[in-house]
mmCIF file of C-alpha atoms in Angstrom:
data_model
loop_
_atom_site.group_PDB
_atom_site.id
_atom_site.type_symbol
_atom_site.label_atom_id
_atom_site.label_comp_id
_atom_site.label_asym_id
_atom_site.label_seq_id
_atom_site.Cartn_x
_atom_site.Cartn_y
_atom_site.Cartn_z
ATOM 1 C CA MET N 25 6.130 -0.325 8.322
ATOM 2 C CA ALA N 26 3.116 -2.357 7.318
ATOM 3 C CA LEU N 27 2.652 -6.076 7.580
ATOM 4 C CA LYS N 28 1.302 -7.928 4.597
ATOM 5 C CA ARG N 29 -2.232 -9.168 4.194
ATOM 6 C CA LYS N 30 -3.369 -12.128 2.164
ATOM 7 C CA ALA N 31 -4.238 -11.041 -1.373
ATOM 8 C CA ARG N 32 -7.785 -11.454 -2.609
ATOM 9 C CA THR N 33 -8.732 -10.602 -6.172
ATOM 10 C CA LYS N 34 -12.427 -11.027 -5.412
ATOM 11 C CA PRO N 35 -14.668 -12.644 -2.808
ATOM 12 C CA THR N 36 -14.904 -16.289 -3.807
ATOM 13 C CA SER N 37 -15.754 -18.641 -0.940
ATOM 14 C CA SER N 38 -16.650 -18.803 2.723
ATOM 15 C CA THR N 39 -13.538 -20.794 3.620
ATOM 16 C CA GLU N 40 -11.281 -19.161 6.196
ATOM 17 C CA THR N 41 -7.624 -18.744 5.287
ATOM 18 C CA LYS N 42 -4.721 -19.172 7.670
ATOM 19 C CA PRO N 43 -5.630 -17.606 11.036
ATOM 20 C CA LYS N 44 -2.451 -15.574 11.204
ATOM 21 C CA ARG N 45 -3.650 -13.509 8.243
ATOM 22 C CA SER N 46 -7.121 -13.084 9.744
ATOM 23 C CA LEU N 47 -8.662 -12.820 6.306
ATOM 24 C CA LEU N 48 -11.760 -14.363 4.810
ATOM 25 C CA ASN N 49 -12.781 -15.031 1.227
ATOM 26 C CA LEU N 50 -16.530 -14.740 0.799
ATOM 27 C CA LYS N 51 -18.884 -15.197 -2.119
ATOM 28 C CA SER N 52 -19.520 -11.986 -3.980
ATOM 29 C CA ARG N 53 -22.719 -10.167 -3.143
ATOM 30 C CA SER N 54 -24.071 -8.729 -6.352
ATOM 31 C CA LYS N 55 -25.135 -5.097 -6.500
ATOM 32 C CA PRO N 56 -27.043 -3.264 -9.221
ATOM 33 C CA ALA N 57 -24.565 -1.857 -11.699
ATOM 34 C CA SER N 58 -24.412 1.898 -12.077
ATOM 35 C CA PRO N 59 -24.596 3.302 -15.614
ATOM 36 C CA THR N 60 -21.289 5.124 -15.035
ATOM 37 C CA ILE N 61 -19.559 3.195 -12.247
ATOM 38 C CA PRO N 62 -19.272 -0.620 -12.144
ATOM 39 C CA SER N 63 -20.910 -2.445 -9.250
ATOM 40 C CA SER N 64 -18.623 -2.950 -6.279
ATOM 41 C CA SER N 65 -18.151 -6.597 -7.209
ATOM 42 C CA ASP N 66 -16.913 -5.512 -10.648
ATOM 43 C CA LEU N 67 -15.015 -2.351 -9.741
ATOM 44 C CA VAL N 68 -11.905 -4.068 -8.405
ATOM 45 C CA LYS N 69 -11.714 -6.414 -11.374
ATOM 46 C CA SER N 70 -12.256 -3.538 -13.811
ATOM 47 C CA LEU N 71 -9.509 -1.477 -12.239
ATOM 48 C CA ASN N 72 -7.058 -4.356 -11.930
ATOM 49 C CA THR N 73 -7.465 -5.225 -15.621
ATOM 50 C CA LEU N 74 -7.217 -1.625 -16.754
ATOM 51 C CA PRO N 75 -4.041 -0.930 -18.783
ATOM 52 C CA PHE N 76 -1.447 0.559 -16.482
ATOM 53 C CA SER N 77 -0.943 3.685 -18.584
ATOM 54 C CA THR N 78 -4.696 4.355 -18.532
ATOM 55 C CA PHE N 79 -4.881 3.840 -14.768
ATOM 56 C CA ALA N 80 -1.998 6.250 -14.221
ATOM 57 C CA GLU N 81 -3.418 8.952 -16.488
ATOM 58 C CA ARG N 82 -6.847 8.753 -14.871
ATOM 59 C CA TYR N 83 -5.950 8.539 -11.210
ATOM 60 C CA LEU N 84 -2.350 9.718 -10.738
ATOM 61 C CA PRO N 85 -1.273 11.650 -13.846
ATOM 62 C CA PRO N 86 2.381 12.522 -14.500
ATOM 63 C CA THR N 87 1.865 16.216 -13.769
ATOM 64 C CA ASP N 88 0.233 15.657 -10.379
ATOM 65 C CA PRO N 89 2.028 17.771 -7.729
ATOM 66 C CA LEU N 90 1.691 14.843 -5.310
ATOM 67 C CA LEU N 91 4.444 13.107 -7.265
ATOM 68 C CA ALA N 92 6.998 15.802 -6.426
ATOM 69 C CA PRO N 93 6.996 16.251 -2.631
ATOM 70 C CA GLN N 94 9.317 18.899 -1.248
ATOM 71 C CA ILE N 95 11.967 17.203 0.902
ATOM 72 C CA PRO N 96 14.658 19.285 2.663
ATOM 73 C CA SER N 97 18.021 19.127 0.888
ATOM 74 C CA ALA N 98 16.869 16.684 -1.772
ATOM 75 C CA GLU N 99 15.008 16.556 -5.054
ATOM 76 C CA ILE N 100 12.531 13.752 -4.467
ATOM 77 C CA SER N 101 10.059 12.321 -6.927
ATOM 78 C CA ILE N 102 7.509 9.532 -6.826
ATOM 79 C CA THR N 103 6.816 7.167 -9.693
ATOM 80 C CA LEU N 104 3.881 4.806 -10.032
ATOM 81 C CA HIS N 105 4.573 1.232 -11.137
ATOM 82 C CA THR N 106 3.116 -2.242 -11.213
ATOM 83 C CA SER N 107 4.944 -5.386 -10.183
ATOM 84 C CA HIS N 108 5.279 -6.237 -13.884
ATOM 85 C CA ASP N 109 7.311 -3.212 -14.924
ATOM 86 C CA LEU N 110 9.714 -3.085 -11.986
ATOM 87 C CA SER N 111 13.218 -4.217 -12.821
ATOM 88 C CA LYS N 112 14.869 -6.950 -10.778
ATOM 89 C CA GLU N 113 17.149 -4.321 -9.302
ATOM 90 C CA ASN N 114 14.242 -2.194 -8.127
ATOM 91 C CA LEU N 115 12.388 -5.159 -6.682
ATOM 92 C CA ARG N 116 15.545 -6.162 -4.855
ATOM 93 C CA ALA N 117 15.933 -2.622 -3.514
ATOM 94 C CA CYS N 118 12.354 -2.676 -2.208
ATOM 95 C CA PHE N 119 12.852 -6.092 -0.655
ATOM 96 C CA ASN N 120 16.062 -4.935 1.016
ATOM 97 C CA LEU N 121 14.167 -2.037 2.589
ATOM 98 C CA ILE N 122 11.567 -4.453 3.969
ATOM 99 C CA GLU N 123 14.266 -6.763 5.288
ATOM 100 C CA THR N 124 16.168 -3.900 6.903
ATOM 101 C CA THR N 125 13.192 -2.223 8.539
ATOM 102 C CA SER N 126 10.817 -5.102 9.338
ATOM 103 C CA SER N 127 12.465 -8.534 9.355
ATOM 104 C CA ALA N 128 13.118 -8.254 13.110
ATOM 105 C CA ASP N 129 9.401 -7.646 13.709
ATOM 106 C CA TYR N 130 8.506 -10.678 11.610
ATOM 107 C CA LYS N 131 11.020 -12.860 13.435
ATOM 108 C CA ALA N 132 9.669 -11.756 16.812
ATOM 109 C CA SER N 133 6.117 -12.696 15.816
ATOM 110 C CA SER N 134 4.321 -16.008 15.402
ATOM 111 C CA ILE N 135 4.306 -15.328 11.663
ATOM 112 C CA GLY N 136 8.069 -15.566 11.222
ATOM 113 C CA TRP N 137 10.270 -14.139 8.495
ATOM 114 C CA ASN N 138 9.944 -15.914 5.136
ATOM 115 C CA PRO N 139 11.874 -14.094 2.383
ATOM 116 C CA ARG N 140 10.521 -16.321 -0.382
ATOM 117 C CA GLU N 141 6.892 -15.718 0.595
ATOM 118 C CA LYS N 142 7.499 -11.989 0.893
ATOM 119 C CA GLN N 143 9.063 -11.845 -2.566
ATOM 120 C CA LYS N 144 6.159 -13.842 -3.984
ATOM 121 C CA GLU N 145 3.708 -11.380 -2.496
ATOM 122 C CA MET N 146 5.637 -8.440 -3.925
ATOM 123 C CA LEU N 147 5.219 -9.908 -7.414
ATOM 124 C CA ASP N 148 1.438 -10.291 -7.186
ATOM 125 C CA LYS N 149 0.010 -9.254 -10.540
ATOM 126 C CA ASP N 150 -2.301 -6.660 -8.965
ATOM 127 C CA MET N 151 0.310 -5.006 -6.744
ATOM 128 C CA ARG N 152 1.107 -1.368 -7.455
ATOM 129 C CA TYR N 153 4.087 0.594 -6.195
ATOM 130 C CA LEU N 154 4.878 4.194 -5.381
ATOM 131 C CA LEU N 155 8.669 4.413 -5.607
ATOM 132 C CA LEU N 156 10.468 7.290 -3.961
ATOM 133 C CA ARG N 157 13.833 8.396 -5.289
ATOM 134 C CA ARG N 158 15.907 11.505 -5.775
ATOM 135 C CA ASP N 159 15.586 11.525 -9.547
ATOM 136 C CA SER N 160 13.495 9.262 -11.751
ATOM 137 C CA SER N 161 15.111 10.272 -15.055
ATOM 138 C CA SER N 162 17.477 7.282 -14.953
ATOM 139 C CA GLU N 163 14.546 4.832 -14.867
ATOM 140 C CA THR N 164 14.476 4.044 -18.574
ATOM 141 C CA SER N 165 13.112 0.521 -18.400
ATOM 142 C CA THR N 166 9.749 1.494 -16.924
ATOM 143 C CA PRO N 167 6.854 3.693 -18.089
ATOM 144 C CA ASN N 168 7.390 7.389 -17.540
ATOM 145 C CA VAL N 169 4.481 8.102 -15.259
ATOM 146 C CA SER N 170 5.853 10.940 -13.161
ATOM 147 C CA THR N 171 8.027 13.969 -13.586
ATOM 148 C CA PRO N 172 10.133 15.412 -10.752
ATOM 149 C CA THR N 173 9.638 19.146 -10.416
ATOM 150 C CA SER N 174 11.266 19.964 -7.105
ATOM 151 C CA SER N 175 13.483 23.031 -6.985
ATOM 152 C CA ALA N 176 15.111 22.124 -3.697
ATOM 153 C CA SER N 177 18.832 22.413 -3.157
ATOM 154 C CA PRO N 178 21.129 19.596 -4.309
ATOM 155 C CA PRO N 179 20.782 16.386 -2.312
ATOM 156 C CA PRO N 180 23.531 14.990 -0.134
ATOM 157 C CA SER N 181 26.080 12.753 -1.834
ATOM 158 C CA SER N 182 24.586 9.712 -0.111
ATOM 159 C CA LEU N 183 21.601 9.943 -2.474
ATOM 160 C CA ASN N 184 22.284 9.062 -6.101
ATOM 161 C CA THR N 185 19.914 9.134 -9.053
ATOM 162 C CA SER N 186 19.239 5.394 -9.093
ATOM 163 C CA THR N 187 18.713 4.803 -5.384
ATOM 164 C CA ILE N 188 15.221 3.889 -4.224
ATOM 165 C CA LEU N 189 14.856 5.732 -0.934
ATOM 166 C CA GLY N 190 11.468 4.367 -0.014
ATOM 167 C CA PHE N 191 8.258 2.917 -1.349
ATOM 168 C CA LEU N 192 4.622 2.192 -0.676
ATOM 169 C CA SER N 193 2.845 -0.787 -2.211
ATOM 170 C CA PHE N 194 -0.914 -1.148 -2.436
ATOM 171 C CA MET N 195 -3.593 -3.308 -3.954
ATOM 172 C CA LEU N 196 -7.227 -2.780 -4.873
ATOM 173 C CA THR N 197 -9.100 -5.603 -3.194
ATOM 174 C CA TYR N 198 -12.053 -6.227 -0.844
ATOM 175 C CA ASP N 199 -12.902 -5.468 2.757
ATOM 176 C CA ASP N 200 -13.368 -8.159 5.388
ATOM 177 C CA PRO N 201 -16.722 -9.400 6.739
ATOM 178 C CA PRO N 202 -19.321 -8.118 7.276
ATOM 179 C CA TYR N 203 -18.431 -5.813 4.376
ATOM 180 C CA ALA N 204 -16.732 -8.368 2.149
ATOM 181 C CA ASP N 205 -18.257 -6.908 -1.017
ATOM 182 C CA ARG N 206 -16.844 -3.410 -0.381
ATOM 183 C CA PRO N 207 -13.804 -2.405 -2.468
ATOM 184 C CA VAL N 208 -10.857 -1.090 -0.482
ATOM 185 C CA LEU N 209 -7.374 0.146 -1.197
ATOM 186 C CA TYR N 210 -5.111 -2.014 0.960
ATOM 187 C CA ILE N 211 -1.681 -0.627 1.788
ATOM 188 C CA TYR N 212 0.738 -3.546 1.991
ATOM 189 C CA GLU N 213 4.086 -1.910 2.694
ATOM 190 C CA VAL N 214 5.462 1.494 3.641
ATOM 191 C CA HIS N 215 9.247 1.609 4.042
ATOM 192 C CA LEU N 216 11.798 4.406 4.055
ATOM 193 C CA SER N 217 15.568 4.551 4.130
ATOM 194 C CA GLU N 218 17.084 6.093 7.240
ATOM 195 C CA VAL N 219 17.928 9.360 5.482
ATOM 196 C CA LEU N 220 14.241 10.184 4.914
ATOM 197 C CA ARG N 221 12.708 9.134 8.211
ATOM 198 C CA GLY N 222 11.129 11.749 10.420
ATOM 199 C CA LYS N 223 10.601 14.175 7.532
ATOM 200 C CA GLY N 224 6.927 13.506 6.810
ATOM 201 C CA VAL N 225 7.685 11.384 3.763
ATOM 202 C CA GLY N 226 5.855 8.305 5.025
ATOM 203 C CA SER N 227 2.765 10.387 5.739
ATOM 204 C CA HIS N 228 2.934 11.820 2.246
ATOM 205 C CA LEU N 229 3.116 8.389 0.613
ATOM 206 C CA VAL N 230 0.053 7.243 2.569
ATOM 207 C CA GLN N 231 -1.811 10.398 1.572
ATOM 208 C CA VAL N 232 -0.992 9.778 -2.091
ATOM 209 C CA ALA N 233 -2.519 6.306 -1.797
ATOM 210 C CA GLU N 234 -5.602 7.772 -0.096
ATOM 211 C CA THR N 235 -5.948 10.303 -2.903
ATOM 212 C CA VAL N 236 -5.892 7.509 -5.481
ATOM 213 C CA ALA N 237 -8.667 5.749 -3.548
ATOM 214 C CA ARG N 238 -10.821 8.883 -3.466
ATOM 215 C CA ARG N 239 -10.325 9.560 -7.157
ATOM 216 C CA ILE N 240 -11.347 6.018 -8.012
ATOM 217 C CA GLY N 241 -14.394 6.205 -5.756
ATOM 218 C CA ILE N 242 -13.178 3.741 -3.121
ATOM 219 C CA GLU N 243 -14.356 4.675 0.365
ATOM 220 C CA LYS N 244 -11.841 2.920 2.574
ATOM 221 C CA CYS N 245 -8.118 2.345 2.986
ATOM 222 C CA MET N 246 -6.760 -0.471 5.150
ATOM 223 C CA LEU N 247 -3.379 -1.644 6.351
ATOM 224 C CA THR N 248 -1.776 -4.015 8.841
ATOM 225 C CA VAL N 249 0.963 -3.116 11.305
ATOM 226 C CA PHE N 250 2.884 -5.037 13.949
ATOM 227 C CA ASN N 251 1.816 -4.156 17.473
ATOM 228 C CA ARG N 252 5.462 -3.873 18.510
ATOM 229 C CA ASN N 253 6.058 -1.200 15.850
ATOM 230 C CA GLU N 254 4.956 1.662 18.077
ATOM 231 C CA GLY N 255 6.345 4.375 15.811
ATOM 232 C CA ALA N 256 4.286 3.201 12.851
ATOM 233 C CA ARG N 257 1.181 2.838 15.010
ATOM 234 C CA ARG N 258 1.537 6.423 16.214
ATOM 235 C CA LEU N 259 1.970 7.613 12.637
ATOM 236 C CA TYR N 260 -1.169 5.875 11.423
ATOM 237 C CA ALA N 261 -3.135 7.156 14.413
ATOM 238 C CA ARG N 262 -2.115 10.717 13.500
ATOM 239 C CA LEU N 263 -3.282 10.058 9.946
ATOM 240 C CA GLY N 264 -6.711 8.998 11.179
ATOM 241 C CA TYR N 265 -6.449 5.200 11.093
ATOM 242 C CA HIS N 266 -8.332 3.195 13.702
ATOM 243 C CA ARG N 267 -8.460 -0.434 14.730
ATOM 244 C CA ASP N 268 -10.703 -2.250 12.264
ATOM 245 C CA GLY N 269 -13.476 -4.600 13.320
ATOM 246 C CA CYS N 270 -11.751 -7.487 11.527
ATOM 247 C CA SER N 271 -8.517 -7.026 13.498
ATOM 248 C CA PRO N 272 -7.601 -10.154 15.494
ATOM 249 C CA PRO N 273 -8.485 -9.849 19.196
ATOM 250 C CA ASP N 274 -6.050 -10.343 22.029
ATOM 251 C CA ARG N 275 -6.182 -13.759 23.727
ATOM 252 C CA GLU N 276 -6.377 -14.664 27.377
ATOM 253 C CA VAL N 277 -4.353 -17.706 28.404
ATOM 254 C CA ARG N 278 -4.369 -18.857 32.039
ATOM 255 C CA GLY N 279 -5.375 -15.425 33.197
ATOM 256 C CA ARG N 280 -2.716 -13.698 31.088
ATOM 257 C CA ARG N 281 -3.591 -11.327 28.283
ATOM 258 C CA ILE N 282 -1.692 -12.237 25.115
ATOM 259 C CA GLU N 283 -1.571 -9.399 22.635
ATOM 260 C CA SER N 284 -1.997 -10.213 18.951
ATOM 261 C CA ASP N 285 1.140 -9.882 16.814
ATOM 262 C CA TYR N 286 -0.475 -7.305 14.575
ATOM 263 C CA VAL N 287 -3.445 -4.990 14.245
ATOM 264 C CA ILE N 288 -5.533 -4.240 11.161
ATOM 265 C CA LEU N 289 -6.314 -0.549 10.764
ATOM 266 C CA GLY N 290 -8.861 1.186 8.577
ATOM 267 C CA LYS N 291 -9.803 4.692 7.524
ATOM 268 C CA MET N 292 -12.805 5.998 5.623
ATOM 269 C CA VAL N 293 -11.377 8.401 3.056
ATOM 270 C CA GLY N 294 -14.605 9.802 1.615
ATOM 271 C CA GLY N 295 -14.272 8.176 -1.779
ATOM 272 C CA SER N 296 -17.939 7.210 -2.218
ATOM 273 C CA GLY N 297 -18.633 8.110 -5.821
ATOM 274 C CA GLY N 298 -15.329 9.984 -5.998
ATOM 275 C CA GLU N 299 -14.406 10.982 -9.520
ATOM 276 C CA GLY N 300 -15.711 7.625 -10.617
ATOM 277 C CA PHE N 301 -14.385 4.989 -12.927
ATOM 278 C CA ARG N 302 -14.154 6.969 -16.140
#
């Protein structure tokens, strides 16, 4: 459901990137370091270099009930991953979901659909994934970072133990000007297979990401969505997301209002201080 945003590991320069991404890279503004929590300019780097197993145990432990949402007629579990530990098959499954649910929106926009660029973005070293599947026990090639505990009735035959039914990807990065030194959790993608749509699963995935942000101590979550994707826009509005100040404005050409292809949304999630970077 969400459009990608240009990745930024840290604010580095005042040069504007491609306008269609509407993102800026600015020089880092130093802040006094806290004795327990790194300064904002260091927090993102510290978290992105933290060993994955440590990150998972601190901020989304295997026993967390959030990883076992109750879905009607299916045992559903969520597993946390990085782009490094996803198998080729799982990456392909995630890409196929993007292509199925969003390629038409890309093609209808000035951005266009570029499979190679999308796959490159998915493999960014700092990208993290929440994978949704019926049963994670068959995932033997990746770290065991979640345990399904649902007691729901057996799932329909269309769902097998290896099928990825949906996913959310996110990155810890920086806000846009005038708050370019503020860490944010940026949600890159939220996609679900048809069988799980309209069941509250997408909302749950977003809320898991928001919980991670709060536990880390990050105040804000951001995402980008196509304007033509009215269903996703309604969902994010219900979840408390609002048009961000850095969102590209509509244009007026010869007296006609031309709507931007996408809108950047933000939400303050109350993560100031949070549980801190332990």
